Every structure is written in structure tokens, then in C-alpha cells.
Amino acid sequence: MFNVLFTGLFTGLALIVAIGAQNAFVLRQGIRGEQVLPIVLTCLLSDVVAITAGVAGLGAVIQRWPAALPVAQVIGGLYLIAFGLHAALRAWRPTGLEAGDGATMSMRTAVLTALALTWLNPHFYLDAIVLLGTVANSFGVDRWWFLAGALLASTCWFFALGYGSRLLRGLFAKPNSWRFLDGGIAVVMGALGVSLLAH
């Protein structure tokens, strides 16, 4: 039972702890202190829905109708490239982080951006639904313990990333630090977008 839970935990962490569009967005907003809780909860609830669906068998459905993934790849690729270009513009003219600049992004914009970066990424479906669902179902009746472990991984990761990143606020008081972060985000987003369109 606990072996399956820990397998779910470590498998979930292995998939989620990677430099990607969603994590880059959570990191940036966490450093700025903008709408952190709504963003973290949006990412976490997305994982809850997708991973639970995968464990419940939706992964098999997607494998039978794979035509939806190419459409998501094109839309997601274009969105990531646009997001990367926006980050590149911020890197071109960076500003330091000031104590009072924590509310420039509305909650609606933050949540919609988090949703787009999550659900327009085909790898999200493959990882959360197909891969985790397949691994979980290999444990038979214990698959729900695997699910619990995977969801625990998501919970720990998003809260740690969203709220732990504020420890870097002092570093990001300097404009050059933002130039480095946004430049890195632009490269990651652009590369991911191009790779999705190239498939």
C-alpha cells in the first residue's frame, strides 16, 4: 500500500519537476507575489482532474482517439510562442521588483493564463492522463494509492514553487535578474512552442 503511494509520489515528481511553460509562469508570479494562491490552486486542480481521469481509464480513451492531440499541439505551440515573445519583450526592458508592485495581474488573467499553459500543452495529457493512468492501472486495486501519491507530489510541488520562490525577491529587485529570468522563460517557451509545431 505505502510502496504504491511512494511510487506515485516519486513518479509524479519526476514528471512535474521540469522546466516548462507552466512551472516558469508559477515561478515568475511567485517571485512577484502576484495571484499566487489562485495560480497554484488552478494548476493543482488541473492535475487532480487529469490524473484522476487517467487513473479512472480516460487514458485508454485518448489512446483510441489520438486525433485530438495534434490539434492541441498546434494551438498550444502558437500560444507558447506568443507567451515567449511577450517574455522576450519584458527581458528587453526589465524593471526591478519593488515592494508595492504585487497586484498588476488580475486574478482572472492569472487563472486563464495558468489554464492555457496547462490544458493547451499536449504533454500534459500524455503525462497526467496516459502515462500516470497507465502506470497507476498496472497496480490494479491499489491504483488509488498511486493516485494519492501522484496528487501529493503535485500539491507539494506547486505550493513549494509558488510560495518558496518569494525567497528570491531580494535577488529580483535588480532589473538584470528579471532580464535573465524573462530571457530564460522566452527561450523555454519559444523552444517548447516550436517543438510542438514541429511534431
Coordinates of N, CA, C and O in Angstrom, one line a residue:
M1 N 0.8 -1.2 0.0 CA 0.0 0.0 0.0 C 0.9 1.3 0.0 O 0.8 2.1 -0.9
F2 N 1.8 1.4 1.0 CA 2.6 2.6 1.1 C 3.7 2.6 0.0 O 4.1 3.6 -0.5
N3 N 4.1 1.4 -0.4 CA 5.0 1.3 -1.6 C 4.4 1.9 -2.8 O 5.1 2.6 -3.6
V4 N 3.1 1.6 -3.0 CA 2.4 2.1 -4.2 C 2.3 3.6 -4.1 O 2.5 4.4 -5.0
L5 N 1.9 4.1 -2.9 CA 1.8 5.5 -2.7 C 3.1 6.3 -2.9 O 3.1 7.3 -3.6
F6 N 4.2 5.7 -2.4 CA 5.5 6.4 -2.7 C 5.9 6.3 -4.2 O 6.6 7.2 -4.7
T7 N 5.5 5.2 -4.8 CA 5.8 5.1 -6.3 C 5.0 6.2 -7.0 O 5.6 6.9 -7.9
G8 N 3.8 6.4 -6.6 CA 3.0 7.5 -7.2 C 3.6 8.9 -6.9 O 3.7 9.8 -7.8
L9 N 4.1 9.1 -5.7 CA 4.7 10.3 -5.3 C 6.0 10.6 -6.2 O 6.1 11.7 -6.7
F10 N 6.9 9.7 -6.2 CA 8.1 9.9 -7.0 C 7.9 9.9 -8.5 O 8.6 10.7 -9.2
T11 N 7.0 9.2 -9.0 CA 6.7 9.2 -10.4 C 6.1 10.6 -10.8 O 6.5 11.2 -11.8
G12 N 5.2 11.1 -9.9 CA 4.6 12.4 -10.1 C 5.6 13.5 -10.1 O 5.6 14.4 -10.9
L13 N 6.5 13.4 -9.1 CA 7.6 14.4 -9.0 C 8.5 14.4 -10.2 O 8.9 15.4 -10.8
A14 N 8.8 13.2 -10.7 CA 9.7 13.0 -11.8 C 9.1 13.7 -13.1 O 9.9 14.3 -13.9
L15 N 7.8 13.7 -13.2 CA 7.2 14.3 -14.4 C 7.0 15.8 -14.2 O 7.0 16.5 -15.2
I16 N 6.7 16.2 -13.0 CA 6.2 17.6 -12.8 C 7.4 18.5 -12.6 O 7.4 19.7 -12.9
V17 N 8.5 18.0 -12.0 CA 9.7 18.9 -11.7 C 10.5 19.0 -12.9 O 11.5 18.3 -13.1
A18 N 10.1 19.9 -13.8 CA 10.9 20.1 -15.1 C 10.6 21.5 -15.5 O 9.6 22.1 -15.2
I19 N 11.6 22.1 -16.2 CA 11.4 23.4 -16.7 C 10.4 23.4 -17.9 O 10.7 22.8 -18.9
G20 N 9.3 24.1 -17.7 CA 8.3 24.1 -18.7 C 7.5 25.4 -18.6 O 7.7 26.2 -17.7
A21 N 6.5 25.5 -19.5 CA 5.8 26.8 -19.5 C 5.0 27.0 -18.2 O 5.0 28.1 -17.7
Q22 N 4.3 26.0 -17.7 CA 3.5 26.1 -16.5 C 4.4 26.5 -15.3 O 4.1 27.4 -14.6
N23 N 5.5 25.7 -15.1 CA 6.4 26.0 -14.0 C 7.1 27.3 -14.0 O 7.3 28.0 -13.0
A24 N 7.4 27.8 -15.3 CA 8.1 29.1 -15.4 C 7.1 30.2 -15.0 O 7.5 31.2 -14.4
F25 N 5.8 30.0 -15.4 CA 4.8 31.0 -15.0 C 4.6 31.0 -13.5 O 4.5 32.1 -12.9
V26 N 4.5 29.9 -12.9 CA 4.3 29.8 -11.4 C 5.5 30.5 -10.7 O 5.3 31.2 -9.8
L27 N 6.7 30.2 -11.2 CA 7.9 30.7 -10.6 C 7.9 32.2 -10.7 O 8.1 32.9 -9.7
R28 N 7.6 32.8 -11.9 CA 7.6 34.2 -12.1 C 6.6 34.9 -11.2 O 6.9 35.9 -10.6
Q29 N 5.4 34.4 -11.2 CA 4.3 35.0 -10.4 C 4.6 34.9 -8.9 O 4.3 35.7 -8.1
G30 N 5.2 33.8 -8.5 CA 5.6 33.6 -7.1 C 6.6 34.6 -6.7 O 6.6 35.2 -5.5
I31 N 7.6 34.9 -7.5 CA 8.6 35.9 -7.2 C 8.0 37.2 -7.1 O 8.3 38.0 -6.2
R32 N 7.1 37.5 -7.9 CA 6.4 38.9 -7.9 C 5.4 38.9 -6.8 O 4.9 40.0 -6.5
G33 N 4.9 37.8 -6.3 CA 3.8 37.8 -5.3 C 2.5 38.2 -5.9 O 1.6 38.7 -5.2
E34 N 2.3 37.9 -7.2 CA 1.0 38.2 -7.8 C 0.1 37.0 -8.0 O 0.5 36.0 -8.7
Q35 N -1.0 37.0 -7.3 CA -2.1 36.0 -7.5 C -1.5 34.6 -7.3 O -1.9 33.6 -8.1
V36 N -0.7 34.4 -6.4 CA 0.0 33.1 -6.2 C -1.0 32.0 -5.9 O -1.0 30.9 -6.5
L37 N -1.9 32.2 -4.9 CA -2.8 31.1 -4.5 C -3.7 30.7 -5.6 O -3.9 29.5 -5.9
P38 N -4.4 31.7 -6.3 CA -5.2 31.2 -7.4 C -4.5 30.4 -8.5 O -5.0 29.5 -9.1
I39 N -3.2 30.8 -8.8 CA -2.5 30.1 -9.8 C -2.1 28.7 -9.3 O -2.3 27.7 -10.1
V40 N -1.6 28.6 -8.1 CA -1.3 27.3 -7.5 C -2.5 26.4 -7.5 O -2.4 25.2 -7.9
L41 N -3.6 26.9 -7.0 CA -4.8 26.1 -7.0 C -5.3 25.7 -8.4 O -5.8 24.6 -8.6
T42 N -5.2 26.6 -9.3 CA -5.6 26.2 -10.7 C -4.7 25.1 -11.3 O -5.2 24.1 -11.9
C43 N -3.4 25.2 -11.1 CA -2.5 24.1 -11.5 C -2.8 22.8 -10.8 O -2.8 21.8 -11.4
L44 N -3.0 22.9 -9.5 CA -3.2 21.7 -8.7 C -4.5 21.1 -9.1 O -4.6 19.8 -9.3
L45 N -5.6 21.8 -9.2 CA -6.9 21.3 -9.6 C -6.9 20.7 -11.0 O -7.6 19.7 -11.3
S46 N -6.1 21.3 -11.9 CA -6.0 20.7 -13.2 C -5.3 19.3 -13.1 O -5.8 18.4 -13.8
D47 N -4.3 19.2 -12.3 CA -3.7 17.9 -12.1 C -4.6 16.9 -11.5 O -4.7 15.7 -11.9
V48 N -5.4 17.3 -10.5 CA -6.4 16.5 -9.8 C -7.4 15.9 -10.9 O -7.6 14.7 -10.9
V49 N -7.9 16.8 -11.7 CA -8.9 16.3 -12.8 C -8.2 15.4 -13.8 O -8.7 14.3 -14.0
A50 N -7.0 15.8 -14.3 CA -6.4 15.0 -15.3 C -5.9 13.6 -14.8 O -6.1 12.6 -15.5
I51 N -5.2 13.7 -13.7 CA -4.6 12.4 -13.2 C -5.7 11.4 -12.7 O -5.6 10.2 -13.0
T52 N -6.7 12.0 -12.1 CA -7.8 11.1 -11.7 C -8.5 10.5 -12.9 O -8.9 9.3 -12.9
A53 N -8.7 11.3 -13.9 CA -9.3 10.8 -15.2 C -8.4 9.7 -15.8 O -9.0 8.7 -16.2
G54 N -7.1 9.9 -15.7 CA -6.2 8.9 -16.3 C -6.3 7.6 -15.5 O -6.4 6.5 -16.1
V55 N -6.3 7.7 -14.1 CA -6.4 6.5 -13.3 C -7.8 5.8 -13.5 O -7.9 4.6 -13.5
A56 N -8.8 6.6 -13.7 CA -10.1 6.1 -13.9 C -10.3 5.5 -15.3 O -11.4 4.9 -15.6
G57 N -9.4 5.7 -16.2 CA -9.4 5.0 -17.5 C -9.5 5.9 -18.7 O -9.6 5.4 -19.8
L58 N -9.5 7.2 -18.5 CA -9.6 8.1 -19.7 C -8.4 8.0 -20.6 O -8.4 8.3 -21.8
G59 N -7.2 7.6 -20.0 CA -6.0 7.4 -20.8 C -6.2 6.5 -22.0 O -5.8 6.7 -23.1
A60 N -7.0 5.4 -21.7 CA -7.3 4.4 -22.8 C -8.1 5.0 -23.9 O -8.0 4.7 -25.1
V61 N -9.1 5.9 -23.5 CA -9.9 6.6 -24.5 C -9.1 7.5 -25.4 O -9.3 7.5 -26.6
I62 N -8.1 8.2 -24.8 CA -7.3 9.1 -25.6 C -6.4 8.3 -26.6 O -6.2 8.7 -27.7
Q63 N -6.0 7.2 -26.1 CA -5.2 6.3 -27.0 C -6.0 5.8 -28.2 O -5.4 5.6 -29.3
R64 N -7.3 5.7 -28.0 CA -8.1 5.2 -29.1 C -8.5 6.3 -30.1 O -8.7 6.1 -31.3
W65 N -8.5 7.6 -29.6 CA -8.8 8.7 -30.5 C -7.7 9.7 -30.3 O -7.9 10.8 -29.7
P66 N -6.6 9.4 -30.9 CA -5.4 10.3 -30.8 C -5.5 11.6 -31.7 O -4.6 12.4 -31.6
A67 N -6.5 11.7 -32.5 CA -6.6 12.9 -33.4 C -6.7 14.2 -32.7 O -6.4 15.3 -33.2
A68 N -7.1 14.2 -31.4 CA -7.3 15.4 -30.6 C -5.9 16.0 -30.3 O -5.8 17.2 -30.1
L69 N -4.9 15.2 -30.1 CA -3.6 15.7 -29.7 C -2.9 16.6 -30.7 O -2.4 17.6 -30.3
P70 N -3.0 16.3 -32.0 CA -2.3 17.2 -33.0 C -3.0 18.6 -33.0 O -2.3 19.6 -33.1
V71 N -4.3 18.7 -32.8 CA -5.0 20.0 -32.7 C -4.5 20.7 -31.5 O -4.1 21.9 -31.6
A72 N -4.4 20.1 -30.4 CA -3.9 20.7 -29.2 C -2.4 21.1 -29.3 O -2.0 22.2 -28.8
Q73 N -1.6 20.4 -30.1 CA -0.2 20.7 -30.3 C -0.1 22.0 -31.1 O 0.7 22.9 -30.7
V74 N -0.9 22.2 -32.1 CA -0.8 23.5 -32.9 C -1.3 24.7 -32.1 O -0.6 25.7 -32.0
I75 N -2.4 24.5 -31.4 CA -2.9 25.6 -30.6 C -1.9 25.9 -29.4 O -1.6 27.1 -29.2
G76 N -1.5 24.9 -28.8 CA -0.5 25.1 -27.7 C 0.8 25.6 -28.1 O 1.4 26.5 -27.5
G77 N 1.3 25.2 -29.3 CA 2.5 25.7 -29.8 C 2.5 27.2 -30.1 O 3.4 27.9 -29.8
L78 N 1.4 27.6 -30.8 CA 1.3 29.0 -31.1 C 1.1 29.9 -29.8 O 1.7 31.0 -29.7
Y79 N 0.4 29.3 -28.8 CA 0.3 30.1 -27.6 C 1.6 30.2 -26.9 O 1.9 31.3 -26.4
L80 N 2.4 29.1 -26.8 CA 3.7 29.2 -26.1 C 4.6 30.1 -26.8 O 5.4 30.9 -26.2
I81 N 4.6 30.2 -28.2 CA 5.5 31.1 -28.9 C 5.1 32.5 -28.6 O 5.9 33.4 -28.3
A82 N 3.8 32.8 -28.5 CA 3.3 34.2 -28.2 C 3.7 34.5 -26.8 O 4.2 35.7 -26.5
F83 N 3.6 33.6 -25.9 CA 3.9 33.8 -24.5 C 5.4 34.1 -24.4 O 5.9 35.0 -23.6
G84 N 6.2 33.3 -25.2 CA 7.7 33.5 -25.2 C 8.1 34.9 -25.7 O 9.0 35.5 -25.2
L85 N 7.4 35.3 -26.8 CA 7.7 36.7 -27.3 C 7.4 37.8 -26.3 O 8.1 38.8 -26.2
H86 N 6.3 37.6 -25.6 CA 6.0 38.6 -24.5 C 7.0 38.6 -23.5 O 7.4 39.7 -23.0
A87 N 7.6 37.4 -23.1 CA 8.6 37.4 -22.1 C 9.9 38.0 -22.6 O 10.7 38.7 -21.9
A88 N 10.2 37.8 -23.9 CA 11.3 38.4 -24.6 C 11.3 40.0 -24.5 O 12.3 40.6 -24.3
L89 N 10.1 40.5 -24.8 CA 9.9 41.9 -24.7 C 10.1 42.4 -23.3 O 10.7 43.5 -23.1
R90 N 9.7 41.7 -22.3 CA 10.0 42.1 -20.9 C 11.5 42.0 -20.6 O 12.0 42.9 -19.9
A91 N 12.2 41.0 -21.2 CA 13.6 40.9 -20.9 C 14.3 42.1 -21.6 O 15.4 42.5 -21.1
W92 N 13.8 42.6 -22.7 CA 14.4 43.7 -23.4 C 14.4 45.0 -22.6 O 15.4 45.7 -22.6
R93 N 13.3 45.2 -21.8 CA 13.2 46.3 -21.0 C 12.8 45.9 -19.6 O 11.6 46.1 -19.2
P94 N 13.7 45.3 -18.8 CA 13.4 44.8 -17.5 C 13.2 45.9 -16.5 O 13.8 47.0 -16.6
T95 N 12.4 45.7 -15.4 CA 12.3 46.6 -14.3 C 12.6 45.8 -13.0 O 12.2 44.6 -13.0
G96 N 13.1 46.4 -12.0 CA 13.3 45.8 -10.8 C 12.0 45.5 -10.0 O 11.0 46.2 -10.3
L97 N 12.0 44.6 -9.1 CA 10.8 44.3 -8.3 C 10.8 45.2 -7.1 O 11.7 45.3 -6.3
E98 N 9.7 46.0 -7.1 CA 9.5 46.9 -6.0 C 8.6 46.3 -5.0 O 7.7 45.5 -5.3
A99 N 8.6 46.8 -3.7 CA 7.8 46.3 -2.6 C 6.3 46.3 -2.9 O 5.6 45.5 -2.5
G100 N 5.9 47.4 -3.6 CA 4.5 47.5 -3.7 C 3.9 47.1 -5.1 O 2.8 47.5 -5.4
D101 N 4.7 46.4 -5.9 CA 4.1 46.1 -7.3 C 3.6 44.7 -7.4 O 3.8 44.0 -8.3
G102 N 2.8 44.2 -6.4 CA 2.4 42.8 -6.4 C 1.0 42.6 -6.9 O 0.5 41.5 -6.6
A103 N 0.3 43.6 -7.5 CA -1.1 43.3 -7.9 C -1.4 43.8 -9.3 O -2.4 44.3 -9.6
T104 N -0.4 43.7 -10.2 CA -0.6 44.2 -11.6 C -1.4 43.2 -12.4 O -2.0 43.6 -13.4
M105 N -1.4 41.9 -12.1 CA -2.1 40.9 -12.9 C -3.4 40.6 -12.1 O -3.4 40.3 -10.9
S106 N -4.5 40.7 -12.8 CA -5.8 40.3 -12.2 C -5.9 38.8 -11.9 O -5.2 38.1 -12.6
M107 N -6.8 38.5 -11.0 CA -7.0 37.0 -10.7 C -7.5 36.3 -12.0 O -7.1 35.2 -12.3
R108 N -8.4 37.0 -12.7 CA -9.0 36.3 -13.9 C -7.9 36.0 -14.9 O -7.8 35.0 -15.5
T109 N -7.0 37.0 -15.2 CA -5.9 36.9 -16.1 C -5.0 35.8 -15.7 O -4.5 34.9 -16.5
A110 N -4.7 35.8 -14.4 CA -3.7 34.8 -13.8 C -4.3 33.4 -14.0 O -3.6 32.4 -14.4
V111 N -5.6 33.2 -13.6 CA -6.2 31.9 -13.7 C -6.3 31.4 -15.2 O -6.0 30.2 -15.5
L112 N -6.7 32.3 -16.1 CA -6.8 31.9 -17.5 C -5.5 31.6 -18.1 O -5.4 30.7 -18.9
T113 N -4.4 32.3 -17.7 CA -3.1 32.0 -18.2 C -2.6 30.7 -17.7 O -2.1 29.9 -18.5
A114 N -2.8 30.4 -16.4 CA -2.5 29.1 -15.9 C -3.2 28.0 -16.6 O -2.6 26.9 -16.9
L115 N -4.5 28.2 -16.8 CA -5.3 27.2 -17.5 C -4.8 26.9 -18.9 O -4.7 25.8 -19.4
A116 N -4.5 28.0 -19.6 CA -4.0 27.9 -21.0 C -2.7 27.2 -21.1 O -2.4 26.3 -21.9
L117 N -1.7 27.6 -20.2 CA -0.4 26.9 -20.2 C -0.5 25.5 -19.8 O 0.4 24.7 -20.1
T118 N -1.5 25.1 -19.1 CA -1.7 23.7 -18.6 C -2.4 22.9 -19.7 O -1.9 21.9 -20.2
W119 N -3.6 23.3 -20.1 CA -4.5 22.5 -20.9 C -4.2 22.6 -22.4 O -4.7 21.8 -23.2
L120 N -3.4 23.6 -22.8 CA -3.1 23.7 -24.2 C -1.8 23.0 -24.5 O -1.2 23.0 -25.6
N121 N -1.2 22.3 -23.5 CA 0.0 21.6 -23.7 C -0.3 20.1 -23.8 O -0.7 19.4 -22.9
P122 N 0.0 19.5 -25.0 CA -0.3 18.1 -25.2 C 0.4 17.2 -24.3 O 0.0 16.1 -24.0
H123 N 1.6 17.6 -23.9 CA 2.4 16.8 -23.0 C 1.7 16.6 -21.6 O 1.9 15.6 -20.9
F124 N 0.9 17.6 -21.3 CA 0.1 17.5 -20.0 C -0.8 16.3 -20.1 O -0.9 15.5 -19.2
Y125 N -1.5 16.1 -21.3 CA -2.4 14.9 -21.4 C -1.6 13.6 -21.4 O -2.0 12.7 -20.8
L126 N -0.5 13.6 -22.1 CA 0.3 12.4 -22.2 C 0.9 12.0 -20.8 O 0.8 10.8 -20.4
D127 N 1.4 13.0 -20.1 CA 2.0 12.7 -18.8 C 0.9 12.4 -17.7 O 0.9 11.4 -17.1
A128 N -0.1 13.4 -17.6 CA -1.0 13.2 -16.5 C -2.1 12.2 -16.7 O -2.4 11.5 -15.8
I129 N -2.5 12.0 -18.0 CA -3.6 11.1 -18.2 C -3.1 9.7 -18.7 O -3.4 8.7 -18.1
V130 N -2.4 9.7 -19.8 CA -1.9 8.5 -20.4 C -0.9 7.8 -19.6 O -1.0 6.6 -19.1
L131 N 0.3 8.5 -19.3 CA 1.4 7.8 -18.6 C 1.0 7.5 -17.2 O 1.1 6.3 -16.8
L132 N 0.6 8.5 -16.4 CA 0.3 8.2 -15.0 C -0.9 7.2 -14.9 O -0.9 6.4 -14.0
G133 N -1.9 7.4 -15.8 CA -3.0 6.5 -15.8 C -2.6 5.1 -16.1 O -3.1 4.1 -15.4
T134 N -1.7 4.9 -17.0 CA -1.2 3.6 -17.4 C -0.5 2.9 -16.2 O -0.7 1.8 -15.9
V135 N 0.5 3.7 -15.6 CA 1.3 3.2 -14.5 C 0.4 2.8 -13.3 O 0.5 1.8 -12.7
A136 N -0.5 3.7 -13.0 CA -1.4 3.5 -11.9 C -2.3 2.2 -12.1 O -2.4 1.4 -11.1
N137 N -2.8 2.0 -13.3 CA -3.6 0.9 -13.5 C -2.9 -0.4 -13.5 O -3.5 -1.5 -13.4
S138 N -1.5 -0.3 -13.6 CA -0.7 -1.6 -13.5 C -0.7 -2.1 -12.1 O -0.4 -3.3 -11.9
F139 N -1.2 -1.3 -11.1 CA -1.2 -1.7 -9.7 C -2.6 -2.3 -9.4 O -2.8 -2.7 -8.2
G140 N -3.5 -2.4 -10.3 CA -4.8 -3.0 -10.1 C -5.6 -2.2 -9.0 O -5.8 -1.0 -9.1
V141 N -6.1 -2.9 -8.0 CA -6.9 -2.3 -7.0 C -6.2 -1.3 -6.1 O -6.8 -0.4 -5.5
D142 N -4.8 -1.3 -6.2 CA -4.0 -0.4 -5.4 C -3.8 0.9 -6.2 O -3.0 1.8 -5.7
R143 N -4.4 1.0 -7.4 CA -4.1 2.2 -8.2 C -4.5 3.5 -7.6 O -3.9 4.6 -7.8
W144 N -5.5 3.5 -6.6 CA -5.9 4.7 -6.0 C -4.9 5.2 -5.0 O -4.8 6.4 -4.7
W145 N -4.0 4.3 -4.5 CA -2.9 4.7 -3.6 C -1.9 5.4 -4.5 O -1.2 6.4 -4.1
F146 N -1.7 4.9 -5.7 CA -0.8 5.5 -6.7 C -1.3 6.9 -6.9 O -0.5 7.9 -7.0
L147 N -2.6 7.1 -7.2 CA -3.2 8.4 -7.4 C -2.9 9.3 -6.3 O -2.6 10.5 -6.5
A148 N -3.1 8.8 -5.0 CA -2.9 9.7 -3.8 C -1.5 10.2 -3.8 O -1.2 11.4 -3.5
G149 N -0.5 9.3 -4.1 CA 0.9 9.7 -4.2 C 1.2 10.7 -5.2 O 1.9 11.7 -5.0
A150 N 0.6 10.6 -6.4 CA 0.8 11.5 -7.5 C 0.2 12.9 -7.2 O 0.8 13.9 -7.5
L151 N -1.0 12.9 -6.6 CA -1.6 14.1 -6.2 C -0.8 14.8 -5.1 O -0.8 16.1 -5.0
L152 N -0.3 14.0 -4.2 CA 0.6 14.6 -3.1 C 1.8 15.3 -3.7 O 2.2 16.4 -3.3
A153 N 2.4 14.7 -4.8 CA 3.5 15.3 -5.4 C 3.1 16.6 -6.1 O 3.9 17.6 -5.9
S154 N 2.0 16.7 -6.7 CA 1.5 17.9 -7.3 C 1.3 19.0 -6.2 O 1.7 20.2 -6.4
T155 N 0.7 18.6 -5.2 CA 0.4 19.6 -4.1 C 1.7 20.1 -3.5 O 1.8 21.4 -3.4
C156 N 2.6 19.3 -3.2 CA 3.9 19.7 -2.6 C 4.7 20.6 -3.6 O 5.2 21.7 -3.2
W157 N 4.7 20.2 -4.8 CA 5.5 20.9 -5.8 C 4.9 22.3 -6.1 O 5.7 23.3 -6.0
F158 N 3.6 22.5 -6.4 CA 3.1 23.8 -6.7 C 3.1 24.7 -5.5 O 3.4 25.9 -5.7
F159 N 2.8 24.3 -4.3 CA 2.9 25.2 -3.2 C 4.4 25.6 -2.9 O 4.6 26.7 -2.6
A160 N 5.3 24.6 -3.0 CA 6.7 24.9 -2.8 C 7.2 25.9 -3.8 O 7.9 26.9 -3.5
L161 N 6.9 25.7 -5.1 CA 7.3 26.6 -6.2 C 6.7 28.0 -6.1 O 7.4 29.0 -6.2
G162 N 5.4 28.0 -5.8 CA 4.7 29.3 -5.8 C 5.1 30.1 -4.6 O 5.3 31.3 -4.7
Y163 N 5.2 29.5 -3.4 CA 5.4 30.3 -2.2 C 6.9 30.3 -1.8 O 7.4 31.2 -1.2
G164 N 7.7 29.3 -2.3 CA 9.1 29.2 -2.0 C 9.9 30.2 -2.8 O 10.9 30.7 -2.4
S165 N 9.4 30.5 -4.0 CA 10.1 31.4 -4.9 C 10.2 32.9 -4.4 O 11.0 33.6 -4.8
R166 N 9.3 33.2 -3.4 CA 9.4 34.6 -2.8 C 10.6 34.8 -2.1 O 11.0 35.9 -1.8
L167 N 11.3 33.7 -1.7 CA 12.6 33.9 -1.1 C 13.7 34.5 -2.0 O 14.7 35.0 -1.6
L168 N 13.4 34.6 -3.3 CA 14.3 35.1 -4.3 C 13.9 36.6 -4.6 O 14.6 37.2 -5.4
R169 N 13.0 37.2 -3.8 CA 12.6 38.6 -4.1 C 13.7 39.5 -4.0 O 13.8 40.5 -4.8
G170 N 14.6 39.4 -3.0 CA 15.7 40.3 -2.9 C 16.6 40.3 -4.2 O 17.0 41.3 -4.7
L171 N 16.9 39.1 -4.7 CA 17.7 39.0 -5.9 C 17.0 39.7 -7.1 O 17.7 40.3 -7.9
F172 N 15.7 39.6 -7.1 CA 15.0 40.1 -8.3 C 14.5 41.6 -8.1 O 13.7 42.1 -8.9
A173 N 15.1 42.2 -7.1 CA 15.0 43.7 -7.0 C 15.9 44.3 -8.1 O 15.7 45.5 -8.4
K174 N 16.8 43.6 -8.7 CA 17.7 44.1 -9.7 C 17.1 43.8 -11.1 O 16.7 42.7 -11.4
P175 N 17.0 44.9 -12.0 CA 16.5 44.7 -13.3 C 17.2 43.6 -14.1 O 16.6 42.8 -14.9
N176 N 18.5 43.4 -13.9 CA 19.2 42.4 -14.7 C 18.8 41.0 -14.3 O 18.9 40.1 -15.1
S177 N 18.4 40.8 -13.1 CA 17.9 39.5 -12.7 C 16.6 39.1 -13.4 O 16.4 38.0 -13.9
W178 N 15.7 40.1 -13.6 CA 14.5 39.9 -14.4 C 14.8 39.7 -15.8 O 14.2 38.9 -16.5
R179 N 15.9 40.4 -16.3 CA 16.3 40.1 -17.7 C 16.7 38.7 -17.9 O 16.3 38.0 -18.9
F180 N 17.4 38.2 -17.0 CA 17.9 36.8 -17.0 C 16.7 35.8 -17.0 O 16.6 34.9 -17.8
L181 N 15.8 36.0 -16.0 CA 14.7 35.1 -15.8 C 13.7 35.2 -17.0 O 13.4 34.1 -17.6
D182 N 13.4 36.4 -17.5 CA 12.4 36.5 -18.6 C 13.1 36.0 -19.9 O 12.4 35.5 -20.8
G183 N 14.4 36.3 -20.0 CA 15.1 35.7 -21.2 C 15.1 34.2 -21.2 O 14.8 33.6 -22.3
G184 N 15.3 33.6 -20.0 CA 15.2 32.2 -20.0 C 13.8 31.7 -20.2 O 13.6 30.6 -20.9
I185 N 12.8 32.3 -19.7 CA 11.4 32.0 -20.0 C 11.1 32.1 -21.5 O 10.5 31.2 -22.0
A186 N 11.6 33.1 -22.1 CA 11.3 33.3 -23.5 C 11.9 32.2 -24.3 O 11.3 31.6 -25.2
V187 N 13.2 31.8 -24.0 CA 13.8 30.7 -24.7 C 13.0 29.3 -24.5 O 12.8 28.6 -25.4
V188 N 12.7 29.1 -23.2 CA 12.0 27.8 -22.9 C 10.6 27.8 -23.6 O 10.3 26.8 -24.3
M189 N 9.8 28.9 -23.5 CA 8.5 28.9 -24.1 C 8.6 28.8 -25.6 O 7.9 28.0 -26.3
G190 N 9.6 29.5 -26.2 CA 9.7 29.5 -27.7 C 10.1 28.1 -28.1 O 9.6 27.6 -29.1
A191 N 11.1 27.5 -27.5 CA 11.5 26.2 -27.8 C 10.4 25.1 -27.7 O 10.3 24.3 -28.6
L192 N 9.7 25.2 -26.6 CA 8.6 24.3 -26.4 C 7.5 24.5 -27.5 O 7.0 23.5 -28.1
G193 N 7.2 25.8 -27.8 CA 6.2 26.0 -28.9 C 6.6 25.5 -30.2 O 5.9 24.9 -30.9
V194 N 7.9 25.7 -30.6 CA 8.4 25.3 -31.9 C 8.4 23.7 -31.9 O 8.1 23.1 -32.9
S195 N 8.8 23.1 -30.8 CA 8.8 21.6 -30.8 C 7.4 21.0 -30.9 O 7.3 20.0 -31.6
L196 N 6.4 21.7 -30.4 CA 5.1 21.2 -30.5 C 4.6 21.4 -32.0 O 3.9 20.5 -32.5
L197 N 4.9 22.5 -32.6 CA 4.5 22.7 -34.0 C 5.3 21.8 -35.0 O 4.8 21.4 -36.0
A198 N 6.5 21.4 -34.6 CA 7.3 20.5 -35.4 C 6.9 19.1 -35.4 O 7.2 18.3 -36.3
H199 N 6.1 18.7 -34.4 CA 5.7 17.2 -34.3 C 4.6 17.0 -35.3 O 3.7 17.8 -35.5

